[in-house]
mmCIF file of C-alpha atoms and ligand atoms in Angstrom:
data_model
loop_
_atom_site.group_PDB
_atom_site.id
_atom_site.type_symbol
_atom_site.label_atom_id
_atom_site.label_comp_id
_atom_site.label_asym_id
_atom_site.label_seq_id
_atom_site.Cartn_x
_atom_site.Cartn_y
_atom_site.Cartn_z
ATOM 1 C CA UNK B 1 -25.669 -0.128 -16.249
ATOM 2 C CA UNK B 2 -22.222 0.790 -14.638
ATOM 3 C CA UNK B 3 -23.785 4.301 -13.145
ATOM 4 C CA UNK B 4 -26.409 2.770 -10.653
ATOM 5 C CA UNK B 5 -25.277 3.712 -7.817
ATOM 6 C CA UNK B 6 -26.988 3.858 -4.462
ATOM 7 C CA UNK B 7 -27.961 7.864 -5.141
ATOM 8 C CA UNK B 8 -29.811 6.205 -8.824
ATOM 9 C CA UNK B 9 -33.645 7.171 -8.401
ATOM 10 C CA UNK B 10 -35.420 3.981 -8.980
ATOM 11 C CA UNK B 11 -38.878 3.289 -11.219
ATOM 12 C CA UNK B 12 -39.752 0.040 -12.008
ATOM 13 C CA UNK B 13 -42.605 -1.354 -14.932
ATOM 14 C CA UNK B 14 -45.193 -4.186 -13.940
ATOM 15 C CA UNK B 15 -46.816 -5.822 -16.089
ATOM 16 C CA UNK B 16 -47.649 -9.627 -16.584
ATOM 17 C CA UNK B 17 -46.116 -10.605 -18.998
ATOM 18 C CA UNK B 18 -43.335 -8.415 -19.090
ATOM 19 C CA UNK B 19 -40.974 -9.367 -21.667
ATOM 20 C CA UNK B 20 -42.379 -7.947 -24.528
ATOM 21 C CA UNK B 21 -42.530 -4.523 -22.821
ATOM 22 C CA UNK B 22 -40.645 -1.758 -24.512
ATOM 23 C CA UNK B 23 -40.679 0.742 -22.000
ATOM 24 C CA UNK B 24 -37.800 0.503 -20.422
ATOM 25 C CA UNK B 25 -35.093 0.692 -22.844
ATOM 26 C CA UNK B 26 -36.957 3.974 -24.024
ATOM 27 C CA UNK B 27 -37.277 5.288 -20.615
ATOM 28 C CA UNK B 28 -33.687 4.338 -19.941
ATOM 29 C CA UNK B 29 -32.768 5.723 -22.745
ATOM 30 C CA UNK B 30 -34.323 9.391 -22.055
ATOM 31 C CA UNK B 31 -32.952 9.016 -18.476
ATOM 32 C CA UNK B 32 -29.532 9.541 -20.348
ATOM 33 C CA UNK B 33 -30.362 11.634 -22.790
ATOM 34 C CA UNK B 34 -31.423 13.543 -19.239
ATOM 35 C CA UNK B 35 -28.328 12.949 -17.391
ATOM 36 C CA UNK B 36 -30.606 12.193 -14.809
ATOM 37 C CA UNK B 37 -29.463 9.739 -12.839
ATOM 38 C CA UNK B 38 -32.727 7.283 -12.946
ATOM 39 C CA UNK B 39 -33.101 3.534 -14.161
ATOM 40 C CA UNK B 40 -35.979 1.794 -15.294
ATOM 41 C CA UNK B 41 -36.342 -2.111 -14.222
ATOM 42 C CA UNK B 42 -39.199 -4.096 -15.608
ATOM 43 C CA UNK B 43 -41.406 -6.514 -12.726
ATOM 44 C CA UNK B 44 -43.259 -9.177 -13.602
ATOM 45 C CA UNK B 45 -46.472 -9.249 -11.639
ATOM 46 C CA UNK B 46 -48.742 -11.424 -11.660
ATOM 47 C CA UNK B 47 -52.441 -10.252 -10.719
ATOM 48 C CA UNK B 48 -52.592 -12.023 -7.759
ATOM 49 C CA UNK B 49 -49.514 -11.000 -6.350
ATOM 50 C CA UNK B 50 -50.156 -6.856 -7.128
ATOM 51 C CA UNK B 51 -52.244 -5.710 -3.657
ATOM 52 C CA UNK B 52 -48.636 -7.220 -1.904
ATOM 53 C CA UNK B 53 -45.983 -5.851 -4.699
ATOM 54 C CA UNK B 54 -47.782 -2.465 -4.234
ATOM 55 C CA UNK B 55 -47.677 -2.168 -0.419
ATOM 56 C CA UNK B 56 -43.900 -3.086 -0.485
ATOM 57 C CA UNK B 57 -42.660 -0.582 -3.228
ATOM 58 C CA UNK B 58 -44.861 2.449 -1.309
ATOM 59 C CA UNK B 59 -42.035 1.618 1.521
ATOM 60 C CA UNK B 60 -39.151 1.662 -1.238
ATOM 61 C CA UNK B 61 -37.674 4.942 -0.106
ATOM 62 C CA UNK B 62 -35.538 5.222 -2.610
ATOM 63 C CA UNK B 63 -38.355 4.693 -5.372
ATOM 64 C CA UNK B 64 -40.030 7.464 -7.402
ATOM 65 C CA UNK B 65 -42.601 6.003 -9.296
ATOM 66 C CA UNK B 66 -44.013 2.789 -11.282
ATOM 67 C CA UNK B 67 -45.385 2.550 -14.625
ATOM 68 C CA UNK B 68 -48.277 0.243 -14.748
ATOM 69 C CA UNK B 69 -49.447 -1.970 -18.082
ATOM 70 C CA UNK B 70 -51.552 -4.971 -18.951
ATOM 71 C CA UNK B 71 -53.384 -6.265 -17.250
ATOM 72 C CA UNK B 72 -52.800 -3.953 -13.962
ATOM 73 C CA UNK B 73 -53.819 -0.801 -15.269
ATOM 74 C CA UNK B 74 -57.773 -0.648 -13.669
ATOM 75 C CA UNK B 75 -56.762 -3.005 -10.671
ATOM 76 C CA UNK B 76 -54.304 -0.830 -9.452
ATOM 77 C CA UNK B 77 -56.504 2.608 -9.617
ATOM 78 C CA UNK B 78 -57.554 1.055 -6.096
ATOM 79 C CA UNK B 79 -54.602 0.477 -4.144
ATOM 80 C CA UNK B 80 -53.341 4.415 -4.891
ATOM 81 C CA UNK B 81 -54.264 7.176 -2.860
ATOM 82 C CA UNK B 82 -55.417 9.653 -4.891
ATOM 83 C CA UNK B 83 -55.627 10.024 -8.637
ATOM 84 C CA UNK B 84 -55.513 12.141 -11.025
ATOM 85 C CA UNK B 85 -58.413 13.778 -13.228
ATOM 86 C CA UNK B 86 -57.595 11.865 -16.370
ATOM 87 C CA UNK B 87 -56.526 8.401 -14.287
ATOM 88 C CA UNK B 88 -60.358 9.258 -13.067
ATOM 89 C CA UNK B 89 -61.867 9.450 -15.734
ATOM 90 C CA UNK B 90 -60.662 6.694 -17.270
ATOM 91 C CA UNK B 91 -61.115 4.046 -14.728
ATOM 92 C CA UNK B 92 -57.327 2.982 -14.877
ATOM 93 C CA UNK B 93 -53.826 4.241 -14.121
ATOM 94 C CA UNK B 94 -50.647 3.320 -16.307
ATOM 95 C CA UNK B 95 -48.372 5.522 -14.191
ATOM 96 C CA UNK B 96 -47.879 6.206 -10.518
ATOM 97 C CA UNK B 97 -45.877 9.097 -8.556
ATOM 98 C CA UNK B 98 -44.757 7.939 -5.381
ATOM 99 C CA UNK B 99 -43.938 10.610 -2.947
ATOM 100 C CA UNK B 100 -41.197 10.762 0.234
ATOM 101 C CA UNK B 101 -44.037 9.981 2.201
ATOM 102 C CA UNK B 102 -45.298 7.077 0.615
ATOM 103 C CA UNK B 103 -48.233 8.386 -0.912
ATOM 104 C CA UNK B 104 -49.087 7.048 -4.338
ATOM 105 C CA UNK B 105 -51.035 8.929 -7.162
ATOM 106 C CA UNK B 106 -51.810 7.477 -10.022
ATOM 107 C CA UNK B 107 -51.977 9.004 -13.383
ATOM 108 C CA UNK B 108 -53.171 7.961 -16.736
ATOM 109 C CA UNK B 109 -51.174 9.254 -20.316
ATOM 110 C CA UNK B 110 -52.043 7.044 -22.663
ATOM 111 C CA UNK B 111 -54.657 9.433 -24.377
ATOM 112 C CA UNK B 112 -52.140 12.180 -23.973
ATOM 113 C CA UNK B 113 -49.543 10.692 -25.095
ATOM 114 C CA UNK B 114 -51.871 9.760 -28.472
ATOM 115 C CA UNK B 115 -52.254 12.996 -29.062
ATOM 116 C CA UNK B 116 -48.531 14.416 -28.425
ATOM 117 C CA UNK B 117 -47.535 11.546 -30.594
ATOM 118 C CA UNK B 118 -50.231 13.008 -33.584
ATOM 119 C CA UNK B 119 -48.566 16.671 -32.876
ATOM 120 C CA UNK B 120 -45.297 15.419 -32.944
ATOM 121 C CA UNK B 121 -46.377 14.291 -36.904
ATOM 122 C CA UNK B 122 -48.202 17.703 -36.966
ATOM 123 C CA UNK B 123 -51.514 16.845 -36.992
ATOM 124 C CA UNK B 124 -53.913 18.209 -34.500
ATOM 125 C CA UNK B 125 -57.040 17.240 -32.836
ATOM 126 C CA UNK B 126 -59.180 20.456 -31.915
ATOM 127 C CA UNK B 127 -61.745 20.980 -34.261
ATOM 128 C CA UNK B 128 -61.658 17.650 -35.987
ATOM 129 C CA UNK B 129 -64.261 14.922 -36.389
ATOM 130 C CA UNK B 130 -62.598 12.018 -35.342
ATOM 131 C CA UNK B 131 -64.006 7.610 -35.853
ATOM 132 C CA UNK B 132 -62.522 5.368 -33.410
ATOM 133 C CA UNK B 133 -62.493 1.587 -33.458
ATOM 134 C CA UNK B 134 -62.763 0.116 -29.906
ATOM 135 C CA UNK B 135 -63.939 0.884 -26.442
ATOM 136 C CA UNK B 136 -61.336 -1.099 -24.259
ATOM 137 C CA UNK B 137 -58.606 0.497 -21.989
ATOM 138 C CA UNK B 138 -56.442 2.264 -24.402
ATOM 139 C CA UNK B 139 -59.495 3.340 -26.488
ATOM 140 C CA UNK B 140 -60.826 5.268 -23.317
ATOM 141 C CA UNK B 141 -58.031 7.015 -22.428
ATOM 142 C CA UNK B 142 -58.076 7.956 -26.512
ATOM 143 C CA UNK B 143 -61.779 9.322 -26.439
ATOM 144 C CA UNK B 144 -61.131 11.237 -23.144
ATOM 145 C CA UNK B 145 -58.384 12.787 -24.625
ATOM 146 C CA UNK B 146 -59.605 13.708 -27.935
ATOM 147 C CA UNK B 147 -62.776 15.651 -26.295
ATOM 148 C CA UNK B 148 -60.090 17.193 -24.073
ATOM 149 C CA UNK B 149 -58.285 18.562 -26.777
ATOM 150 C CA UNK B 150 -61.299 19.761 -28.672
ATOM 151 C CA UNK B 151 -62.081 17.341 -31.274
ATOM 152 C CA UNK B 152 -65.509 18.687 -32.577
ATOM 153 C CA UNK B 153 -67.178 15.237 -33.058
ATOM 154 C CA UNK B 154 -66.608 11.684 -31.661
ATOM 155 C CA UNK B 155 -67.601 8.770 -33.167
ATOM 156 C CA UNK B 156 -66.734 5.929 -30.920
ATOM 157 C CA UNK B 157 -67.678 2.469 -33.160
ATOM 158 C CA UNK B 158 -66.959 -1.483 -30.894
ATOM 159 C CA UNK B 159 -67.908 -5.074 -31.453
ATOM 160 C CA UNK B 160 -69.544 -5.103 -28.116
ATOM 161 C CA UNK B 161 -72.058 -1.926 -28.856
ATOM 162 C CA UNK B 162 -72.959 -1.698 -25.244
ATOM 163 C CA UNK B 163 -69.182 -0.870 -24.238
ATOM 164 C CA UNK B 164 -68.889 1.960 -27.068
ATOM 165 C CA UNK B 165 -72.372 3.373 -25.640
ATOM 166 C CA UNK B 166 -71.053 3.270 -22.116
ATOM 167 C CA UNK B 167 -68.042 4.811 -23.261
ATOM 168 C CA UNK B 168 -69.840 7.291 -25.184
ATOM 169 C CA UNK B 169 -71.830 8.375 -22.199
ATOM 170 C CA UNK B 170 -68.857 9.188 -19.786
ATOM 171 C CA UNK B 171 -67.076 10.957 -22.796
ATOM 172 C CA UNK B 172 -70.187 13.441 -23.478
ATOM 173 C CA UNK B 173 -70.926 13.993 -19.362
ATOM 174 C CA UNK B 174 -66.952 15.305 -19.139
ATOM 175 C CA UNK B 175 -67.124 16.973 -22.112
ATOM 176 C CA UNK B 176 -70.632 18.013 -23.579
ATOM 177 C CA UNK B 177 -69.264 20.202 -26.207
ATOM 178 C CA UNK B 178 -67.770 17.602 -27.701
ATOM 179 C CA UNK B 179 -70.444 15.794 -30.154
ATOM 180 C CA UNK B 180 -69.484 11.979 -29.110
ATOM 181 C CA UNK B 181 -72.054 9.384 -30.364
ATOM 182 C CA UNK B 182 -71.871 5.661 -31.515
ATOM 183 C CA UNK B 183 -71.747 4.049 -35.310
ATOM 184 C CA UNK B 184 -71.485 1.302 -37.297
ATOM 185 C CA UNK B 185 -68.276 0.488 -39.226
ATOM 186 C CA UNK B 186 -68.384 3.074 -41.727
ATOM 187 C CA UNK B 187 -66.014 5.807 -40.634
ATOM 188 C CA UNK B 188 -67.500 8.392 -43.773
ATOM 189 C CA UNK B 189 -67.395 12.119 -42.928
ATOM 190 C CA UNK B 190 -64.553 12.227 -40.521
ATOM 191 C CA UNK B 191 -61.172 13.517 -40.604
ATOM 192 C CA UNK B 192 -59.136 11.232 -38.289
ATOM 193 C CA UNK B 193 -60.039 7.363 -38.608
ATOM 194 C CA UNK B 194 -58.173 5.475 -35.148
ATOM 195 C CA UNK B 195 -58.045 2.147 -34.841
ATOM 196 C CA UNK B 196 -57.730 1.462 -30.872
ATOM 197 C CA UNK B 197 -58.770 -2.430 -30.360
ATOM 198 C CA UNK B 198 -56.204 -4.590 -30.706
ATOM 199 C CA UNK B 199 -56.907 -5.970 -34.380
ATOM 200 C CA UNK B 200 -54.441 -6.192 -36.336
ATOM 201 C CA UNK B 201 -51.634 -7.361 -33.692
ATOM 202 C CA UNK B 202 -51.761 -11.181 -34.981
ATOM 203 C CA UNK B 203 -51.673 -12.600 -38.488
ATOM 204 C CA UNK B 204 -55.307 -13.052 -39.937
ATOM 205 C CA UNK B 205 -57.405 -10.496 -37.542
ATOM 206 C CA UNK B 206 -60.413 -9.055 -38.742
ATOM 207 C CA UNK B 207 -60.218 -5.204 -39.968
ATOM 208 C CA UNK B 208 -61.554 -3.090 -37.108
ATOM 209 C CA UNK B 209 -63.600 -0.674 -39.094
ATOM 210 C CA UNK B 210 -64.909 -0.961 -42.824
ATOM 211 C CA UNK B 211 -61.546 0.184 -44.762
ATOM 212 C CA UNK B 212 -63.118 0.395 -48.354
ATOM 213 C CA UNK B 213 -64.709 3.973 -46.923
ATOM 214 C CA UNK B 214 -61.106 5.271 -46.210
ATOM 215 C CA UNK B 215 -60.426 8.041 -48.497
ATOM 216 C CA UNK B 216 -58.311 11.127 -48.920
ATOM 217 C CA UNK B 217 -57.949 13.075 -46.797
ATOM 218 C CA UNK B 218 -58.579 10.952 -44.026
ATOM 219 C CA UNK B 219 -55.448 10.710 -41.597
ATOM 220 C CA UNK B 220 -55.739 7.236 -40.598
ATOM 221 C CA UNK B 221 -53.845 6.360 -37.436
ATOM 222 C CA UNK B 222 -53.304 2.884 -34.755
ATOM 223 C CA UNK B 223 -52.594 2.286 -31.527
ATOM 224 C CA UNK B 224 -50.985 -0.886 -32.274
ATOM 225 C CA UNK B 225 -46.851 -0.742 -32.031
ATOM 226 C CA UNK B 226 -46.183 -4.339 -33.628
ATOM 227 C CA UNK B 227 -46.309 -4.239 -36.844
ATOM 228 C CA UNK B 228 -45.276 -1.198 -37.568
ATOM 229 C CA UNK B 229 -47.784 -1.230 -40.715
ATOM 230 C CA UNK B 230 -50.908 -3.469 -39.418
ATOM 231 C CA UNK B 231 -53.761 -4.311 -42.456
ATOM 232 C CA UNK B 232 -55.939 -1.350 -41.422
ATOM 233 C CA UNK B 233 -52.865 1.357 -42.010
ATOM 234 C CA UNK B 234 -51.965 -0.749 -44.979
ATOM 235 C CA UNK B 235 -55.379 -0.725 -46.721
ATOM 236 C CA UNK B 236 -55.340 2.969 -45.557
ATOM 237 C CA UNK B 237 -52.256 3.797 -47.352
ATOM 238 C CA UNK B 238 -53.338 1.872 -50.607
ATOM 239 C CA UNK B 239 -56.522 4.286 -50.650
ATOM 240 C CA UNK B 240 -54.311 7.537 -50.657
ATOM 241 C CA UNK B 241 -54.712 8.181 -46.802
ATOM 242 C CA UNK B 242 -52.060 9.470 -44.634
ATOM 243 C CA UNK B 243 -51.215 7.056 -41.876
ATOM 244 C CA UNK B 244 -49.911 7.699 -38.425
ATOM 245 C CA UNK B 245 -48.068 4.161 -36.570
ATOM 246 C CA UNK B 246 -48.556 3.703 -32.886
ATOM 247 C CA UNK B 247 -44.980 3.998 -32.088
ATOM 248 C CA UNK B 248 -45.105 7.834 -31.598
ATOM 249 C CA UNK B 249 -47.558 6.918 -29.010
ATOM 250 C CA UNK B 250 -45.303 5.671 -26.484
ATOM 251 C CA UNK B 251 -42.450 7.885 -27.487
ATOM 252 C CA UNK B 252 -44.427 10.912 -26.208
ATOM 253 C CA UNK B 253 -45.577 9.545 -23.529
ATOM 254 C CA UNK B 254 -41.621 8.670 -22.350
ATOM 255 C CA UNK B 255 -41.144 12.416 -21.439
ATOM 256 C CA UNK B 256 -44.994 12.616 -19.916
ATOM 257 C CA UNK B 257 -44.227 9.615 -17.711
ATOM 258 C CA UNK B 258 -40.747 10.126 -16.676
ATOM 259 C CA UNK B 259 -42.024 13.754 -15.448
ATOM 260 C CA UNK B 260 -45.021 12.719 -13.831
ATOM 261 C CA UNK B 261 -42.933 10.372 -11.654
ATOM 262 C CA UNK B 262 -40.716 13.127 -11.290
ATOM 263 C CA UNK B 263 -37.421 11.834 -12.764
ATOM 264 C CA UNK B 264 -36.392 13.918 -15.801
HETATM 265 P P1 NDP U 1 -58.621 -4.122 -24.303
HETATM 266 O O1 NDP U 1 -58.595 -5.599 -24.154
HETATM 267 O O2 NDP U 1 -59.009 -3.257 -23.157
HETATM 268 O O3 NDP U 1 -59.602 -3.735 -25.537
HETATM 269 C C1 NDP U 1 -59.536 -4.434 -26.747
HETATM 270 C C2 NDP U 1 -60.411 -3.759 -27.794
HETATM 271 O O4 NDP U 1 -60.266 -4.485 -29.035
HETATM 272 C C3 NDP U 1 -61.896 -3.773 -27.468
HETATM 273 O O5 NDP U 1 -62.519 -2.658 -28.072
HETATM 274 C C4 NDP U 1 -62.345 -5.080 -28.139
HETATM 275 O O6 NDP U 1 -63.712 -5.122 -28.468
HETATM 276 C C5 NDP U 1 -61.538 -5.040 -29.410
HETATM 277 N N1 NDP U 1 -61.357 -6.393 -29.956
HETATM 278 C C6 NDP U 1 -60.510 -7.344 -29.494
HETATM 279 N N2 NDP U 1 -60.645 -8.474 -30.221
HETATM 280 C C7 NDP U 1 -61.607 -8.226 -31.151
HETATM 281 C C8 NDP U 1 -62.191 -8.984 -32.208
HETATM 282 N N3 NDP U 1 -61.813 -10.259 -32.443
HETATM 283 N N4 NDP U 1 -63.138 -8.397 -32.978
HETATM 284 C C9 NDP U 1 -63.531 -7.119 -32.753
HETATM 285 N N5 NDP U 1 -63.010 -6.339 -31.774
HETATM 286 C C10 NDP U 1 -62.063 -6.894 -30.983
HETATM 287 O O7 NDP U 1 -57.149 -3.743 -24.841
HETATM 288 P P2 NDP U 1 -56.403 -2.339 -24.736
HETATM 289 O O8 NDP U 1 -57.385 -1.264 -25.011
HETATM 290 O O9 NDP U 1 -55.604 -2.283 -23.495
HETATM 291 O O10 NDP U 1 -55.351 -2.434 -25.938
HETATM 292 C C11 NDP U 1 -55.752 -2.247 -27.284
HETATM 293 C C12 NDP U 1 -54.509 -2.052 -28.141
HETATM 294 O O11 NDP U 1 -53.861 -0.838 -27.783
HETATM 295 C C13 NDP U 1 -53.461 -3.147 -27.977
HETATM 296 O O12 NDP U 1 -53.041 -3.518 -29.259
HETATM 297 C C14 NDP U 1 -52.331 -2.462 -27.230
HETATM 298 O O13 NDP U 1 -51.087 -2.995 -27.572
HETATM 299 C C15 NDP U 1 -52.465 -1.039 -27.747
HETATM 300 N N6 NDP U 1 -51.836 -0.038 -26.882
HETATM 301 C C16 NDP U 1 -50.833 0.737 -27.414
HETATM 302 C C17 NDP U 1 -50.190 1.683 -26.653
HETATM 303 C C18 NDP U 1 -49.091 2.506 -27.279
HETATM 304 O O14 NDP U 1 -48.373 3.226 -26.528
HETATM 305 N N7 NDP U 1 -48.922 2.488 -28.589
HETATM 306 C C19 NDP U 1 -50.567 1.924 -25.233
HETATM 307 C C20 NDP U 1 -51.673 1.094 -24.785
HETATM 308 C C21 NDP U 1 -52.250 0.142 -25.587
HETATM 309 P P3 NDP U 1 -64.799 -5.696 -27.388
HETATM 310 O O15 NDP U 1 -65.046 -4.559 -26.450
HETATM 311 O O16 NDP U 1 -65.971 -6.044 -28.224
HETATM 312 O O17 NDP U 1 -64.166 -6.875 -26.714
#
């Protein structure tokens, strides 16, 4: 990139690995859509290595903030000094401002950016039942996010039962007037069916959630970026439902992100 110059504010990426990561061509690219003279510059970190790589970019002057992905995102909630309410919530931070001082707060968009990414295809969360698949990272950020926004019910469904209930349990003592419970497969009598495990990524995964209850007008909508049509939106889209990709995900969480580490 011929503009760097030594005035360019810098953010970097870390994540292990890191070459799959499409962050930061899309942040680089909103930096110029900007005109904000930023770059993006992906790390590869490896776990053991983070404590060290943190303490040395908090005394990067010239930095304003990191982005954080897998598998840093809950270690690295410790080594900031303060976070937000969402990056609390969640257990895990997948963005961090760093300010003149040094100070690092860490922030967490992923369930935001979900839901900007469903606006952005006009479809809204307040008021609507909503069955997720999963209870990992991403999917907590998701359930947070969805009671924050007023879904009206929450039905959070996982493999591991005992990581749903957990999640469950945080979700309803943040938000009680959201109706968040556990459930089998069977996402009947809800408007937005999610899948957020990562089924669906490799060739021959298991569905996430029992697809032969997907009907009309169920939105049905992933987390997963690659494919672009998994077996879950596919056998969605074969039943009549409307689908929603997980690419709009990460392209409204750019702008979040880029803002949050104040650079654009
Ligand atoms: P985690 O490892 O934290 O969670 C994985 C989830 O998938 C868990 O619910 C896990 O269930 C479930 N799962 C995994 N394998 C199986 C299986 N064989 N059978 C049943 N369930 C299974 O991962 P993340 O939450 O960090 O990531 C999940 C997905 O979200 C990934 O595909 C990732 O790429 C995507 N993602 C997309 C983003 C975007 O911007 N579009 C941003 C962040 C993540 P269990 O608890 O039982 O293990």
């Amino acid at each position: 990139r011929a503009s760097i110059s030594g005035r360019t504010a810098i953010t970097v990426i870390l994540a292990h690995p890191v070459a799959h990561v499409r962050t930061p061509q899309a942040m680089n690219a909103h930096f110029d859509a900007l005109g904000f003279d930023a770059v993006m510059v992906p790390l590869h970190v490896l776990p053991e290595d983070l404590a060290q790589v943190v303490a040395a970019l908090r005394r990067m002057r010239n930095l304003s903030g990191i982005v954080v992905t897998v598998p840093h995102k809950e270690a690295i909630a410790a080594l900031c000094d303060e976070l937000t309410e969402e990056a609390r919530q969640v257990g895990a931070v997948n963005v961090i401002r760093r300010d003149a001082d040094g100070r690092l707060t860490g922030g967490q968009f992923d369930g935001e950016g979900f839901v900007a990414g469903l606006r952005s295809a006009g479809h809204e969360v307040a008021g609507r039942a909503i069955f997720m698949a999963g209870a990992g990272g991403a999917a907590a950020g998701l359930a947070f996010a969805f009671a924050r926004h007023g879904a009206r019910r929450l039905t959070i469904h996982n493999r591991t039962a005992a990581k749903a209930e957990a999640l469950a349990a945080r979700v309803r003592a943040a938000y009680p007037a959201c109706d968040t419970r556990t459930g089998g497969p069977d996402p009947s009598g809800h408007d937005v069916v999610v899948n957020a495990t990562s089924l669906g990524m490799k060739d021959g995964d298991a569905l996430p959630l029992d697809v032969t209850r997907l009907a009309p007008p169920m939105l049905a909508a992933e987390v997963i970026m690659a494919p672009e049509v998994t077996p879950f939106l596919a056998e969605a889209a074969q039943r009549g439902c409307a689908t929603h990709g997980g690419k709009p995900m990460l392209a409204a969480q750019i702008a979040l992100l880029a803002r949050f580490m104040g650079a654009g």
